[in-house]
Every structure is written in C-alpha cells, then in structure tokens.
Amino acid sequence: MLERADFVKFFVRFLNKVCVIRDPEKGIDLDGWARDPWNLCTVKQVEELKALIKVLPIWSTGIMITATISQQSFPVLQASVMDRHLFAGLQIPAGSFGVFAMITLTIWVAIYDRIIVPLLSKFTKRSRGLTMKERMGTGLGISCVATADAAIVESKRRAAAIRQGLADNPNAMVHVSAMWLVPQYSLIGLAEVLNAIGQREFYYSQFPKSMASIGVALFTLGMAVGNLVGSLIVEILNIETKKLGKVSWVSNNLNKGHYDYYYWLLTILSLINVLYFLVCTWAVGSTENENKIEWGEREEIKEEEAEVHARGSPTIYAL
C-alpha cells in the first residue's frame, strides 16, 4: 500500500524519465549538450520542478482565506450605519476599523517569538513550537471562527434595524455598537498573520536559495487568485439570489439584504477548505526534515555540475 509520505513522490516520479538519455546520438550534440531541452533536462531542473509541484496543493489552500480577507469592505458598510461613538463625543471612522486587524497582527508578531513559542515548546517539544503547516492550519481554522462571528453580528444588526423600523432606510444609524465588529477584525488579523507567515516559511523550506523568488511569487499569486475568487463569489451570489424578484443577499440596502447568509456561506467554504488542507497535508506528508536532506543532495549535484562545466564537459543528465 502507498504510504502517505510517498503519495506526492509517487505522483511526480514520472518526471525522472526526462533525465534519462535514451539515444546519446540523437539526444546529445557534439558539445555534450541536450539537443532538445524540452525532452532532456538536468537533474537540477527536474528536482526544482518536483519541488514546485509538491507545494502546489498546500499553496491552493491559501486561496480561500485570501478570498475571505479580501471582502473586508463589507464590515466597513456595516460600521457606517452602526453606533461608532466611544466616549466624550469621540467617534471612530467606519473605514478605520481595519486598524484593529493591523493591531492584532502587530501584537502577535511581537509576542510570538518571545512568549508564545517558549510556551508551545514545552508542550510540543519543538524549538519553534508549531510547525509551519500547523500554523497555516491554525490560521485557516481561525478564519472560520472570524466569518462565523461576522455572520452572528450581522444577523443581530439586521434584526435590530428591522425592529427599529429602518428596513427601507439603509443610511439610518442602527442603535447597535460598532465595537461588536472588533472581534472579527482581530480574528482576521490573527488568521492572516498565522497563515501568511506560515506559507512563506513553508515555501522557503521547500525550495533552494536559487528558487527563493518562486516562493514569493507563489504567495503573491495566491493573493491575486484569492481576490478574484472573492469577487466571483459575490458576483455569483448577487445574480443567483435576486432571481425570481428576490432581494440579493449582497444588496446595497444592508437591512433588506442578507449579508449574514453571505458570511455563513464563507464559513462553510472555509470549513471545507480546512478539510481540504488536512487532506493535502496527509498527501504531502512530513516534508520539513526530508527536504533538508533532499536539497542537501541537490546542492551536491550543483557542485558536481559546476566542476564538470569548469572542465568544459557536458552537464550531467543521468540519474
């Protein structure tokens, strides 16, 4: 039976074939180089492609959390019609509530290494407390809690607006404190810092230094795709939920729409994404220690190739 740690390795093993020289006369020119680089590649090239393929399942799990984070403009609309007064006439601008996510992110980064890691190390027996994938998974889980909290708060706000007779007056202030939005912002900030930093460290651990820019590019690409997915979800909801003359869930009138249903949908999708992450983690297996050894071997290959190039000989293709 195929072991879980060997699942992805088995899947990408077929790539080894492009390193094999089947016909030296047709595959290699007089200088010892491949005649067709698309059909015959170096071990280094194949190993780098394998590393990229192996991280793609984990990479794809970051799309949903980005889609969730990208929709933080809706809480701004909610805050604009809620009571934002603190004390002595001080009022927080609706667009400034995002600062609570930044504050949470900043505090977490500041205390993680000094306080959180030492505490976690006592339980996990690991110097870094949580592994990179554990941090990513924790971030995904917290994002589910954040959207569930957002759904509950919006449900309460909408019910209060209808109870106060404001269903047809979307710009009127609802007598509900906007500070109820702070927990979801804080949770989103915490989820983002755990998942984002975990992702980037994971990519760096799987790639050699020569592919460090690929890790950054993957993270940025995930953010771009996540933003597109978030917009696509809103657009599909807007079209489908207003069929048959019904009011759209994401209507311009927050009091007649159902943004609470929208948040519950994000919660369900995020939970599915957590399960998908667990499956991907199972399929990939424990790669953090294994890849250190693998990339050590690849560095030796690079050194050997450099020596061969220095002698004016062809690049090594055989496995």
PDB file of C-alpha atoms in Angstrom:
ATOM      1  CA  MET A   1       0.000   0.000   0.000  1.00  0.00           C
ATOM      2  CA  LEU A   2       1.221   3.510  -0.836  1.00  0.00           C
ATOM      3  CA  GLU A   3       2.369   5.364   2.288  1.00  0.00           C
ATOM      4  CA  ARG A   4       1.016   8.879   2.790  1.00  0.00           C
ATOM      5  CA  ALA A   5       4.501  10.451   2.752  1.00  0.00           C
ATOM      6  CA  ASP A   6       5.206   8.767  -0.596  1.00  0.00           C
ATOM      7  CA  PHE A   7       1.943   9.826  -2.263  1.00  0.00           C
ATOM      8  CA  VAL A   8       3.212  13.012  -3.910  1.00  0.00           C
ATOM      9  CA  LYS A   9       6.637  11.493  -4.585  1.00  0.00           C
ATOM     10  CA  PHE A  10       4.960   8.652  -6.461  1.00  0.00           C
ATOM     11  CA  PHE A  11       2.866  11.156  -8.410  1.00  0.00           C
ATOM     12  CA  VAL A  12       5.885  13.150  -9.641  1.00  0.00           C
ATOM     13  CA  ARG A  13       8.204  10.188 -10.164  1.00  0.00           C
ATOM     14  CA  PHE A  14       7.364  10.043 -13.862  1.00  0.00           C
ATOM     15  CA  LEU A  15       9.350  13.283 -14.291  1.00  0.00           C
ATOM     16  CA  ASN A  16      12.547  11.291 -13.772  1.00  0.00           C
ATOM     17  CA  LYS A  17      12.187   9.970 -17.316  1.00  0.00           C
ATOM     18  CA  VAL A  18      13.215  13.302 -18.838  1.00  0.00           C
ATOM     19  CA  CYS A  19      16.667  12.887 -17.226  1.00  0.00           C
ATOM     20  CA  VAL A  20      17.342   9.567 -18.939  1.00  0.00           C
ATOM     21  CA  ILE A  21      19.406   9.587 -22.134  1.00  0.00           C
ATOM     22  CA  ARG A  22      17.729   7.042 -24.389  1.00  0.00           C
ATOM     23  CA  ASP A  23      19.756   7.712 -27.537  1.00  0.00           C
ATOM     24  CA  PRO A  24      23.061   9.569 -26.962  1.00  0.00           C
ATOM     25  CA  GLU A  25      23.491  10.258 -30.693  1.00  0.00           C
ATOM     26  CA  LYS A  26      20.073  11.922 -31.070  1.00  0.00           C
ATOM     27  CA  GLY A  27      19.765  13.410 -27.585  1.00  0.00           C
ATOM     28  CA  ILE A  28      23.258  14.923 -27.168  1.00  0.00           C
ATOM     29  CA  ASP A  29      25.107  17.222 -29.580  1.00  0.00           C
ATOM     30  CA  LEU A  30      28.848  17.204 -30.269  1.00  0.00           C
ATOM     31  CA  ASP A  31      29.499  19.576 -27.354  1.00  0.00           C
ATOM     32  CA  GLY A  32      27.702  17.286 -24.942  1.00  0.00           C
ATOM     33  CA  TRP A  33      24.558  19.413 -24.514  1.00  0.00           C
ATOM     34  CA  ALA A  34      20.934  18.374 -24.958  1.00  0.00           C
ATOM     35  CA  ARG A  35      19.664  18.922 -28.497  1.00  0.00           C
ATOM     36  CA  ASP A  36      16.109  19.464 -27.222  1.00  0.00           C
ATOM     37  CA  PRO A  37      15.944  20.911 -23.668  1.00  0.00           C
ATOM     38  CA  TRP A  38      12.216  20.101 -23.549  1.00  0.00           C
ATOM     39  CA  ASN A  39      12.868  16.380 -23.922  1.00  0.00           C
ATOM     40  CA  LEU A  40      16.109  16.064 -21.950  1.00  0.00           C
ATOM     41  CA  CYS A  41      16.697  18.000 -18.733  1.00  0.00           C
ATOM     42  CA  THR A  42      19.237  18.100 -15.942  1.00  0.00           C
ATOM     43  CA  VAL A  43      18.622  16.515 -12.548  1.00  0.00           C
ATOM     44  CA  LYS A  44      18.609  20.006 -11.021  1.00  0.00           C
ATOM     45  CA  GLN A  45      15.835  21.190 -13.345  1.00  0.00           C
ATOM     46  CA  VAL A  46      13.682  18.147 -12.650  1.00  0.00           C
ATOM     47  CA  GLU A  47      14.168  18.342  -8.888  1.00  0.00           C
ATOM     48  CA  GLU A  48      13.184  22.012  -8.894  1.00  0.00           C
ATOM     49  CA  LEU A  49      10.022  21.217 -10.859  1.00  0.00           C
ATOM     50  CA  LYS A  50       9.218  18.398  -8.436  1.00  0.00           C
ATOM     51  CA  ALA A  51       9.581  20.781  -5.511  1.00  0.00           C
ATOM     52  CA  LEU A  52       7.199  23.227  -7.178  1.00  0.00           C
ATOM     53  CA  ILE A  53       4.594  20.536  -7.856  1.00  0.00           C
ATOM     54  CA  LYS A  54       4.820  19.252  -4.278  1.00  0.00           C
ATOM     55  CA  VAL A  55       3.926  22.630  -2.758  1.00  0.00           C
ATOM     56  CA  LEU A  56       1.026  23.407  -5.118  1.00  0.00           C
ATOM     57  CA  PRO A  57      -1.607  21.501  -3.064  1.00  0.00           C
ATOM     58  CA  ILE A  58      -0.637  23.410   0.098  1.00  0.00           C
ATOM     59  CA  TRP A  59      -0.464  26.644  -1.901  1.00  0.00           C
ATOM     60  CA  SER A  60      -4.033  26.204  -3.159  1.00  0.00           C
ATOM     61  CA  THR A  61      -5.370  26.069   0.410  1.00  0.00           C
ATOM     62  CA  GLY A  62      -4.395  29.716   0.903  1.00  0.00           C
ATOM     63  CA  ILE A  63      -6.764  30.929  -1.811  1.00  0.00           C
ATOM     64  CA  MET A  64      -9.932  30.698   0.298  1.00  0.00           C
ATOM     65  CA  ILE A  65      -8.558  32.599   3.286  1.00  0.00           C
ATOM     66  CA  THR A  66      -7.412  35.374   0.940  1.00  0.00           C
ATOM     67  CA  ALA A  67     -10.896  35.445  -0.598  1.00  0.00           C
ATOM     68  CA  THR A  68     -12.304  35.884   2.911  1.00  0.00           C
ATOM     69  CA  ILE A  69      -9.864  38.623   3.889  1.00  0.00           C
ATOM     70  CA  SER A  70     -10.403  40.488   0.607  1.00  0.00           C
ATOM     71  CA  GLN A  71     -14.086  41.042   1.434  1.00  0.00           C
ATOM     72  CA  GLN A  72     -13.408  43.279   4.431  1.00  0.00           C
ATOM     73  CA  SER A  73     -15.104  46.193   2.654  1.00  0.00           C
ATOM     74  CA  PHE A  74     -18.488  44.833   3.771  1.00  0.00           C
ATOM     75  CA  PRO A  75     -17.813  45.354   7.500  1.00  0.00           C
ATOM     76  CA  VAL A  76     -16.989  48.967   6.610  1.00  0.00           C
ATOM     77  CA  LEU A  77     -20.525  49.330   5.219  1.00  0.00           C
ATOM     78  CA  GLN A  78     -21.898  47.783   8.400  1.00  0.00           C
ATOM     79  CA  ALA A  79     -19.838  50.098  10.600  1.00  0.00           C
ATOM     80  CA  SER A  80     -21.068  53.148   8.666  1.00  0.00           C
ATOM     81  CA  VAL A  81     -24.647  52.524   9.867  1.00  0.00           C
ATOM     82  CA  MET A  82     -23.796  51.409  13.425  1.00  0.00           C
ATOM     83  CA  ASP A  83     -23.082  53.409  16.558  1.00  0.00           C
ATOM     84  CA  ARG A  84     -19.361  54.223  16.376  1.00  0.00           C
ATOM     85  CA  HIS A  85     -19.189  56.533  19.404  1.00  0.00           C
ATOM     86  CA  LEU A  86     -16.753  55.679  22.176  1.00  0.00           C
ATOM     87  CA  PHE A  87     -16.788  58.417  24.811  1.00  0.00           C
ATOM     88  CA  ALA A  88     -16.832  62.218  25.116  1.00  0.00           C
ATOM     89  CA  GLY A  89     -18.125  62.525  21.562  1.00  0.00           C
ATOM     90  CA  LEU A  90     -15.217  60.538  20.087  1.00  0.00           C
ATOM     91  CA  GLN A  91     -16.324  58.598  17.011  1.00  0.00           C
ATOM     92  CA  ILE A  92     -14.286  56.047  15.051  1.00  0.00           C
ATOM     93  CA  PRO A  93     -14.500  56.480  11.246  1.00  0.00           C
ATOM     94  CA  ALA A  94     -16.067  53.440   9.572  1.00  0.00           C
ATOM     95  CA  GLY A  95     -13.043  52.936   7.346  1.00  0.00           C
ATOM     96  CA  SER A  96     -10.672  52.873  10.309  1.00  0.00           C
ATOM     97  CA  PHE A  97     -11.950  49.658  11.871  1.00  0.00           C
ATOM     98  CA  GLY A  98      -9.416  47.728   9.801  1.00  0.00           C
ATOM     99  CA  VAL A  99      -6.755  49.097  12.143  1.00  0.00           C
ATOM    100  CA  PHE A 100      -7.869  46.519  14.719  1.00  0.00           C
ATOM    101  CA  ALA A 101      -6.684  43.755  12.370  1.00  0.00           C
ATOM    102  CA  MET A 102      -3.337  45.538  11.989  1.00  0.00           C
ATOM    103  CA  ILE A 103      -3.038  45.986  15.763  1.00  0.00           C
ATOM    104  CA  THR A 104      -3.696  42.276  16.327  1.00  0.00           C
ATOM    105  CA  LEU A 105      -1.191  41.347  13.628  1.00  0.00           C
ATOM    106  CA  THR A 106       1.464  43.638  15.119  1.00  0.00           C
ATOM    107  CA  ILE A 107       0.942  42.408  18.683  1.00  0.00           C
ATOM    108  CA  TRP A 108       1.067  38.762  17.605  1.00  0.00           C
ATOM    109  CA  VAL A 109       4.300  39.210  15.666  1.00  0.00           C
ATOM    110  CA  ALA A 110       5.817  40.997  18.667  1.00  0.00           C
ATOM    111  CA  ILE A 111       4.908  38.375  21.279  1.00  0.00           C
ATOM    112  CA  TYR A 112       5.101  35.188  19.200  1.00  0.00           C
ATOM    113  CA  ASP A 113       8.846  34.550  19.455  1.00  0.00           C
ATOM    114  CA  ARG A 114       9.226  35.900  22.987  1.00  0.00           C
ATOM    115  CA  ILE A 115       6.149  34.437  24.691  1.00  0.00           C
ATOM    116  CA  ILE A 116       4.093  32.068  22.516  1.00  0.00           C
ATOM    117  CA  VAL A 117       6.954  29.921  21.167  1.00  0.00           C
ATOM    118  CA  PRO A 118       8.519  29.178  24.599  1.00  0.00           C
ATOM    119  CA  LEU A 119       5.101  28.185  25.957  1.00  0.00           C
ATOM    120  CA  LEU A 120       4.280  25.970  22.980  1.00  0.00           C
ATOM    121  CA  SER A 121       7.748  24.398  23.031  1.00  0.00           C
ATOM    122  CA  LYS A 122       7.033  22.948  26.472  1.00  0.00           C
ATOM    123  CA  PHE A 123       4.078  21.011  25.052  1.00  0.00           C
ATOM    124  CA  THR A 124       5.221  20.215  21.506  1.00  0.00           C
ATOM    125  CA  LYS A 125       8.890  19.559  22.379  1.00  0.00           C
ATOM    126  CA  ARG A 126       9.870  21.518  19.272  1.00  0.00           C
ATOM    127  CA  SER A 127      12.071  24.604  19.320  1.00  0.00           C
ATOM    128  CA  ARG A 128       9.658  26.555  17.080  1.00  0.00           C
ATOM    129  CA  GLY A 129       6.525  25.496  18.948  1.00  0.00           C
ATOM    130  CA  LEU A 130       4.307  24.819  15.945  1.00  0.00           C
ATOM    131  CA  THR A 131       5.398  23.554  12.558  1.00  0.00           C
ATOM    132  CA  MET A 132       4.800  25.721   9.518  1.00  0.00           C
ATOM    133  CA  LYS A 133       1.846  23.625   8.380  1.00  0.00           C
ATOM    134  CA  GLU A 134       0.333  23.675  11.868  1.00  0.00           C
ATOM    135  CA  ARG A 135       0.474  27.463  11.862  1.00  0.00           C
ATOM    136  CA  MET A 136      -1.114  27.570   8.427  1.00  0.00           C
ATOM    137  CA  GLY A 137      -3.886  25.211   9.526  1.00  0.00           C
ATOM    138  CA  THR A 138      -4.481  27.230  12.692  1.00  0.00           C
ATOM    139  CA  GLY A 139      -4.836  30.367  10.586  1.00  0.00           C
ATOM    140  CA  LEU A 140      -7.382  28.644   8.351  1.00  0.00           C
ATOM    141  CA  GLY A 141      -9.342  27.478  11.396  1.00  0.00           C
ATOM    142  CA  ILE A 142      -9.383  30.955  12.950  1.00  0.00           C
ATOM    143  CA  SER A 143     -10.682  32.410   9.671  1.00  0.00           C
ATOM    144  CA  CYS A 144     -13.713  30.111  10.026  1.00  0.00           C
ATOM    145  CA  VAL A 145     -14.366  31.495  13.510  1.00  0.00           C
ATOM    146  CA  ALA A 146     -13.973  35.055  12.179  1.00  0.00           C
ATOM    147  CA  THR A 147     -16.590  34.630   9.444  1.00  0.00           C
ATOM    148  CA  ALA A 148     -18.959  32.849  11.836  1.00  0.00           C
ATOM    149  CA  ASP A 149     -18.626  35.765  14.257  1.00  0.00           C
ATOM    150  CA  ALA A 150     -19.261  38.187  11.381  1.00  0.00           C
ATOM    151  CA  ALA A 151     -22.434  36.277  10.465  1.00  0.00           C
ATOM    152  CA  ILE A 152     -23.754  36.398  14.039  1.00  0.00           C
ATOM    153  CA  VAL A 153     -23.036  40.135  14.438  1.00  0.00           C
ATOM    154  CA  GLU A 154     -24.648  40.982  11.095  1.00  0.00           C
ATOM    155  CA  SER A 155     -27.708  38.889  11.961  1.00  0.00           C
ATOM    156  CA  LYS A 156     -28.097  40.850  15.214  1.00  0.00           C
ATOM    157  CA  ARG A 157     -27.548  44.187  13.452  1.00  0.00           C
ATOM    158  CA  ARG A 158     -30.067  43.407  10.715  1.00  0.00           C
ATOM    159  CA  ALA A 159     -32.673  42.218  13.233  1.00  0.00           C
ATOM    160  CA  ALA A 160     -32.183  45.426  15.245  1.00  0.00           C
ATOM    161  CA  ALA A 161     -32.556  47.560  12.104  1.00  0.00           C
ATOM    162  CA  ILE A 162     -35.849  45.870  11.184  1.00  0.00           C
ATOM    163  CA  ARG A 163     -37.071  46.094  14.770  1.00  0.00           C
ATOM    164  CA  GLN A 164     -36.312  49.826  14.779  1.00  0.00           C
ATOM    165  CA  GLY A 165     -38.269  50.298  11.524  1.00  0.00           C
ATOM    166  CA  LEU A 166     -35.229  51.019   9.353  1.00  0.00           C
ATOM    167  CA  ALA A 167     -35.696  48.304   6.721  1.00  0.00           C
ATOM    168  CA  ASP A 168     -36.312  50.885   3.974  1.00  0.00           C
ATOM    169  CA  ASN A 169     -33.765  53.380   5.281  1.00  0.00           C
ATOM    170  CA  PRO A 170     -30.333  51.845   4.667  1.00  0.00           C
ATOM    171  CA  ASN A 171     -28.444  55.023   5.624  1.00  0.00           C
ATOM    172  CA  ALA A 172     -30.024  55.441   9.060  1.00  0.00           C
ATOM    173  CA  MET A 173     -27.930  54.599  12.105  1.00  0.00           C
ATOM    174  CA  VAL A 174     -28.861  51.371  13.872  1.00  0.00           C
ATOM    175  CA  HIS A 175     -28.592  51.545  17.661  1.00  0.00           C
ATOM    176  CA  VAL A 176     -26.045  48.743  17.881  1.00  0.00           C
ATOM    177  CA  SER A 177     -22.445  49.405  18.894  1.00  0.00           C
ATOM    178  CA  ALA A 178     -19.953  49.084  16.043  1.00  0.00           C
ATOM    179  CA  MET A 179     -17.459  47.728  18.569  1.00  0.00           C
ATOM    180  CA  TRP A 180     -19.093  44.332  18.013  1.00  0.00           C
ATOM    181  CA  LEU A 181     -17.156  44.313  14.721  1.00  0.00           C
ATOM    182  CA  VAL A 182     -13.791  44.433  16.510  1.00  0.00           C
ATOM    183  CA  PRO A 183     -13.575  40.676  17.314  1.00  0.00           C
ATOM    184  CA  GLN A 184     -13.963  39.649  13.668  1.00  0.00           C
ATOM    185  CA  TYR A 185     -11.316  42.162  12.580  1.00  0.00           C
ATOM    186  CA  SER A 186      -8.954  40.901  15.282  1.00  0.00           C
ATOM    187  CA  LEU A 187      -9.572  37.269  14.360  1.00  0.00           C
ATOM    188  CA  ILE A 188      -8.990  38.010  10.680  1.00  0.00           C
ATOM    189  CA  GLY A 189      -5.717  39.750  11.560  1.00  0.00           C
ATOM    190  CA  LEU A 190      -4.601  36.757  13.622  1.00  0.00           C
ATOM    191  CA  ALA A 191      -5.634  34.292  10.905  1.00  0.00           C
ATOM    192  CA  GLU A 192      -3.775  36.290   8.283  1.00  0.00           C
ATOM    193  CA  VAL A 193      -0.509  36.519  10.198  1.00  0.00           C
ATOM    194  CA  LEU A 194      -0.509  32.809  11.080  1.00  0.00           C
ATOM    195  CA  ASN A 195      -1.346  31.599   7.587  1.00  0.00           C
ATOM    196  CA  ALA A 196       0.657  34.127   5.588  1.00  0.00           C
ATOM    197  CA  ILE A 197       3.896  33.798   7.553  1.00  0.00           C
ATOM    198  CA  GLY A 198       3.461  30.027   7.725  1.00  0.00           C
ATOM    199  CA  GLN A 199       3.021  29.898   3.955  1.00  0.00           C
ATOM    200  CA  ARG A 200       6.111  31.923   3.177  1.00  0.00           C
ATOM    201  CA  GLU A 201       8.286  29.966   5.596  1.00  0.00           C
ATOM    202  CA  PHE A 202       6.931  26.728   4.133  1.00  0.00           C
ATOM    203  CA  TYR A 203       7.906  27.782   0.607  1.00  0.00           C
ATOM    204  CA  TYR A 204      11.386  28.806   1.725  1.00  0.00           C
ATOM    205  CA  SER A 205      11.838  25.446   3.464  1.00  0.00           C
ATOM    206  CA  GLN A 206      10.887  23.508   0.335  1.00  0.00           C
ATOM    207  CA  PHE A 207      12.908  25.473  -2.218  1.00  0.00           C
ATOM    208  CA  PRO A 208      16.670  26.019  -2.505  1.00  0.00           C
ATOM    209  CA  LYS A 209      18.044  29.550  -2.344  1.00  0.00           C
ATOM    210  CA  SER A 210      18.035  29.742  -6.128  1.00  0.00           C
ATOM    211  CA  MET A 211      14.224  29.405  -6.070  1.00  0.00           C
ATOM    212  CA  ALA A 212      13.541  31.852  -3.223  1.00  0.00           C
ATOM    213  CA  SER A 213      11.858  34.262  -5.636  1.00  0.00           C
ATOM    214  CA  ILE A 214       9.480  31.465  -6.694  1.00  0.00           C
ATOM    215  CA  GLY A 215       8.229  31.255  -3.105  1.00  0.00           C
ATOM    216  CA  VAL A 216       7.466  34.977  -3.067  1.00  0.00           C
ATOM    217  CA  ALA A 217       5.794  34.722  -6.478  1.00  0.00           C
ATOM    218  CA  LEU A 218       3.612  31.807  -5.333  1.00  0.00           C
ATOM    219  CA  PHE A 219       2.462  33.714  -2.259  1.00  0.00           C
ATOM    220  CA  THR A 220       1.621  36.793  -4.346  1.00  0.00           C
ATOM    221  CA  LEU A 221      -0.140  34.672  -6.967  1.00  0.00           C
ATOM    222  CA  GLY A 222      -2.247  33.064  -4.234  1.00  0.00           C
ATOM    223  CA  MET A 223      -3.324  36.505  -3.046  1.00  0.00           C
ATOM    224  CA  ALA A 224      -4.282  37.518  -6.580  1.00  0.00           C
ATOM    225  CA  VAL A 225      -6.292  34.349  -7.190  1.00  0.00           C
ATOM    226  CA  GLY A 226      -7.944  34.702  -3.772  1.00  0.00           C
ATOM    227  CA  ASN A 227      -9.093  38.225  -4.576  1.00  0.00           C
ATOM    228  CA  LEU A 228     -10.549  37.031  -7.876  1.00  0.00           C
ATOM    229  CA  VAL A 229     -12.329  34.134  -6.155  1.00  0.00           C
ATOM    230  CA  GLY A 230     -13.764  36.508  -3.548  1.00  0.00           C
ATOM    231  CA  SER A 231     -15.139  38.811  -6.238  1.00  0.00           C
ATOM    232  CA  LEU A 232     -16.504  35.829  -8.169  1.00  0.00           C
ATOM    233  CA  ILE A 233     -18.369  34.539  -5.096  1.00  0.00           C
ATOM    234  CA  VAL A 234     -20.014  37.945  -4.570  1.00  0.00           C
ATOM    235  CA  GLU A 235     -20.962  38.247  -8.242  1.00  0.00           C
ATOM    236  CA  ILE A 236     -22.490  34.758  -8.396  1.00  0.00           C
ATOM    237  CA  LEU A 237     -24.412  35.385  -5.171  1.00  0.00           C
ATOM    238  CA  ASN A 238     -25.705  38.696  -6.473  1.00  0.00           C
ATOM    239  CA  ILE A 239     -27.001  37.085  -9.661  1.00  0.00           C
ATOM    240  CA  GLU A 240     -28.422  33.890  -8.191  1.00  0.00           C
ATOM    241  CA  THR A 241     -30.050  35.264  -5.022  1.00  0.00           C
ATOM    242  CA  LYS A 242     -32.035  38.002  -6.748  1.00  0.00           C
ATOM    243  CA  LYS A 243     -33.690  35.673  -9.220  1.00  0.00           C
ATOM    244  CA  LEU A 244     -37.498  35.434  -9.138  1.00  0.00           C
ATOM    245  CA  GLY A 245     -37.710  39.018  -7.886  1.00  0.00           C
ATOM    246  CA  LYS A 246     -35.988  38.366  -4.564  1.00  0.00           C
ATOM    247  CA  VAL A 247     -33.649  40.828  -2.869  1.00  0.00           C
ATOM    248  CA  SER A 248     -29.971  39.988  -3.351  1.00  0.00           C
ATOM    249  CA  TRP A 249     -28.060  38.749  -0.311  1.00  0.00           C
ATOM    250  CA  VAL A 250     -25.465  41.420  -1.070  1.00  0.00           C
ATOM    251  CA  SER A 251     -27.948  44.213  -1.808  1.00  0.00           C
ATOM    252  CA  ASN A 252     -26.942  47.860  -1.485  1.00  0.00           C
ATOM    253  CA  ASN A 253     -29.560  48.013   1.260  1.00  0.00           C
ATOM    254  CA  LEU A 254     -27.902  46.139   4.116  1.00  0.00           C
ATOM    255  CA  ASN A 255     -31.187  45.972   6.029  1.00  0.00           C
ATOM    256  CA  LYS A 256     -33.009  44.137   3.224  1.00  0.00           C
ATOM    257  CA  GLY A 257     -30.084  42.035   2.055  1.00  0.00           C
ATOM    258  CA  HIS A 258     -28.706  39.033   3.884  1.00  0.00           C
ATOM    259  CA  TYR A 259     -25.039  39.630   4.488  1.00  0.00           C
ATOM    260  CA  ASP A 260     -25.342  37.247   7.414  1.00  0.00           C
ATOM    261  CA  TYR A 261     -26.129  34.441   4.935  1.00  0.00           C
ATOM    262  CA  TYR A 262     -23.142  35.538   2.873  1.00  0.00           C
ATOM    263  CA  TYR A 263     -20.873  35.249   5.911  1.00  0.00           C
ATOM    264  CA  TRP A 264     -22.297  31.824   6.740  1.00  0.00           C
ATOM    265  CA  LEU A 265     -21.518  30.742   3.178  1.00  0.00           C
ATOM    266  CA  LEU A 266     -17.923  31.926   3.629  1.00  0.00           C
ATOM    267  CA  THR A 267     -17.790  29.980   6.901  1.00  0.00           C
ATOM    268  CA  ILE A 268     -18.928  26.782   5.187  1.00  0.00           C
ATOM    269  CA  LEU A 269     -16.453  27.252   2.333  1.00  0.00           C
ATOM    270  CA  SER A 270     -13.685  27.963   4.844  1.00  0.00           C
ATOM    271  CA  LEU A 271     -14.514  24.792   6.787  1.00  0.00           C
ATOM    272  CA  ILE A 272     -14.376  22.788   3.561  1.00  0.00           C
ATOM    273  CA  ASN A 273     -11.022  24.433   2.873  1.00  0.00           C
ATOM    274  CA  VAL A 274      -9.739  23.316   6.294  1.00  0.00           C
ATOM    275  CA  LEU A 275     -10.695  19.730   5.459  1.00  0.00           C
ATOM    276  CA  TYR A 276      -9.012  20.103   2.074  1.00  0.00           C
ATOM    277  CA  PHE A 277      -5.897  21.405   3.852  1.00  0.00           C
ATOM    278  CA  LEU A 278      -5.845  18.325   6.093  1.00  0.00           C
ATOM    279  CA  VAL A 279      -6.076  16.072   3.029  1.00  0.00           C
ATOM    280  CA  CYS A 280      -3.233  17.962   1.324  1.00  0.00           C
ATOM    281  CA  THR A 281      -1.129  17.742   4.481  1.00  0.00           C
ATOM    282  CA  TRP A 282      -1.746  13.999   4.610  1.00  0.00           C
ATOM    283  CA  ALA A 283      -0.830  13.598   0.937  1.00  0.00           C
ATOM    284  CA  VAL A 284       2.358  15.642   1.195  1.00  0.00           C
ATOM    285  CA  GLY A 285       3.385  14.076   4.495  1.00  0.00           C
ATOM    286  CA  SER A 286       6.189  15.379   6.686  1.00  0.00           C
ATOM    287  CA  THR A 287       8.418  17.324   4.310  1.00  0.00           C
ATOM    288  CA  GLU A 288      10.216  19.750   6.588  1.00  0.00           C
ATOM    289  CA  ASN A 289      13.066  17.418   7.596  1.00  0.00           C
ATOM    290  CA  GLU A 290      13.075  15.302   4.448  1.00  0.00           C
ATOM    291  CA  ASN A 291      13.568  18.246   2.122  1.00  0.00           C
ATOM    292  CA  LYS A 292      16.573  19.485   4.072  1.00  0.00           C
ATOM    293  CA  ILE A 293      18.256  16.196   3.171  1.00  0.00           C
ATOM    294  CA  GLU A 294      16.959  16.244  -0.385  1.00  0.00           C
ATOM    295  CA  TRP A 295      18.148  19.766  -1.019  1.00  0.00           C
ATOM    296  CA  GLY A 296      21.496  18.900   0.546  1.00  0.00           C
ATOM    297  CA  GLU A 297      21.838  16.214  -2.081  1.00  0.00           C
ATOM    298  CA  ARG A 298      20.771  18.666  -4.779  1.00  0.00           C
ATOM    299  CA  GLU A 299      23.437  21.142  -3.683  1.00  0.00           C
ATOM    300  CA  GLU A 300      25.988  18.371  -4.162  1.00  0.00           C
ATOM    301  CA  ILE A 301      24.618  17.838  -7.663  1.00  0.00           C
ATOM    302  CA  LYS A 302      25.003  21.560  -8.356  1.00  0.00           C
ATOM    303  CA  GLU A 303      28.613  21.487  -7.171  1.00  0.00           C
ATOM    304  CA  GLU A 304      29.323  18.451  -9.303  1.00  0.00           C
ATOM    305  CA  GLU A 305      27.779  20.136 -12.345  1.00  0.00           C
ATOM    306  CA  ALA A 306      29.865  23.256 -11.691  1.00  0.00           C
ATOM    307  CA  GLU A 307      33.031  21.157 -11.667  1.00  0.00           C
ATOM    308  CA  VAL A 308      32.015  19.482 -14.913  1.00  0.00           C
ATOM    309  CA  HIS A 309      31.304  22.864 -16.537  1.00  0.00           C
ATOM    310  CA  ALA A 310      34.692  24.111 -15.386  1.00  0.00           C
ATOM    311  CA  ARG A 311      36.310  21.231 -17.279  1.00  0.00           C
ATOM    312  CA  GLY A 312      34.274  22.082 -20.371  1.00  0.00           C
ATOM    313  CA  SER A 313      32.281  18.857 -20.231  1.00  0.00           C
ATOM    314  CA  PRO A 314      28.529  18.448 -20.721  1.00  0.00           C
ATOM    315  CA  THR A 315      26.020  18.810 -17.909  1.00  0.00           C
ATOM    316  CA  ILE A 316      25.108  15.643 -16.022  1.00  0.00           C
ATOM    317  CA  TYR A 317      21.790  14.212 -17.181  1.00  0.00           C
ATOM    318  CA  ALA A 318      21.825  10.668 -15.866  1.00  0.00           C
ATOM    319  CA  LEU A 319      20.148   9.919 -12.540  1.00  0.00           C
TER     320      LEU A 319
END
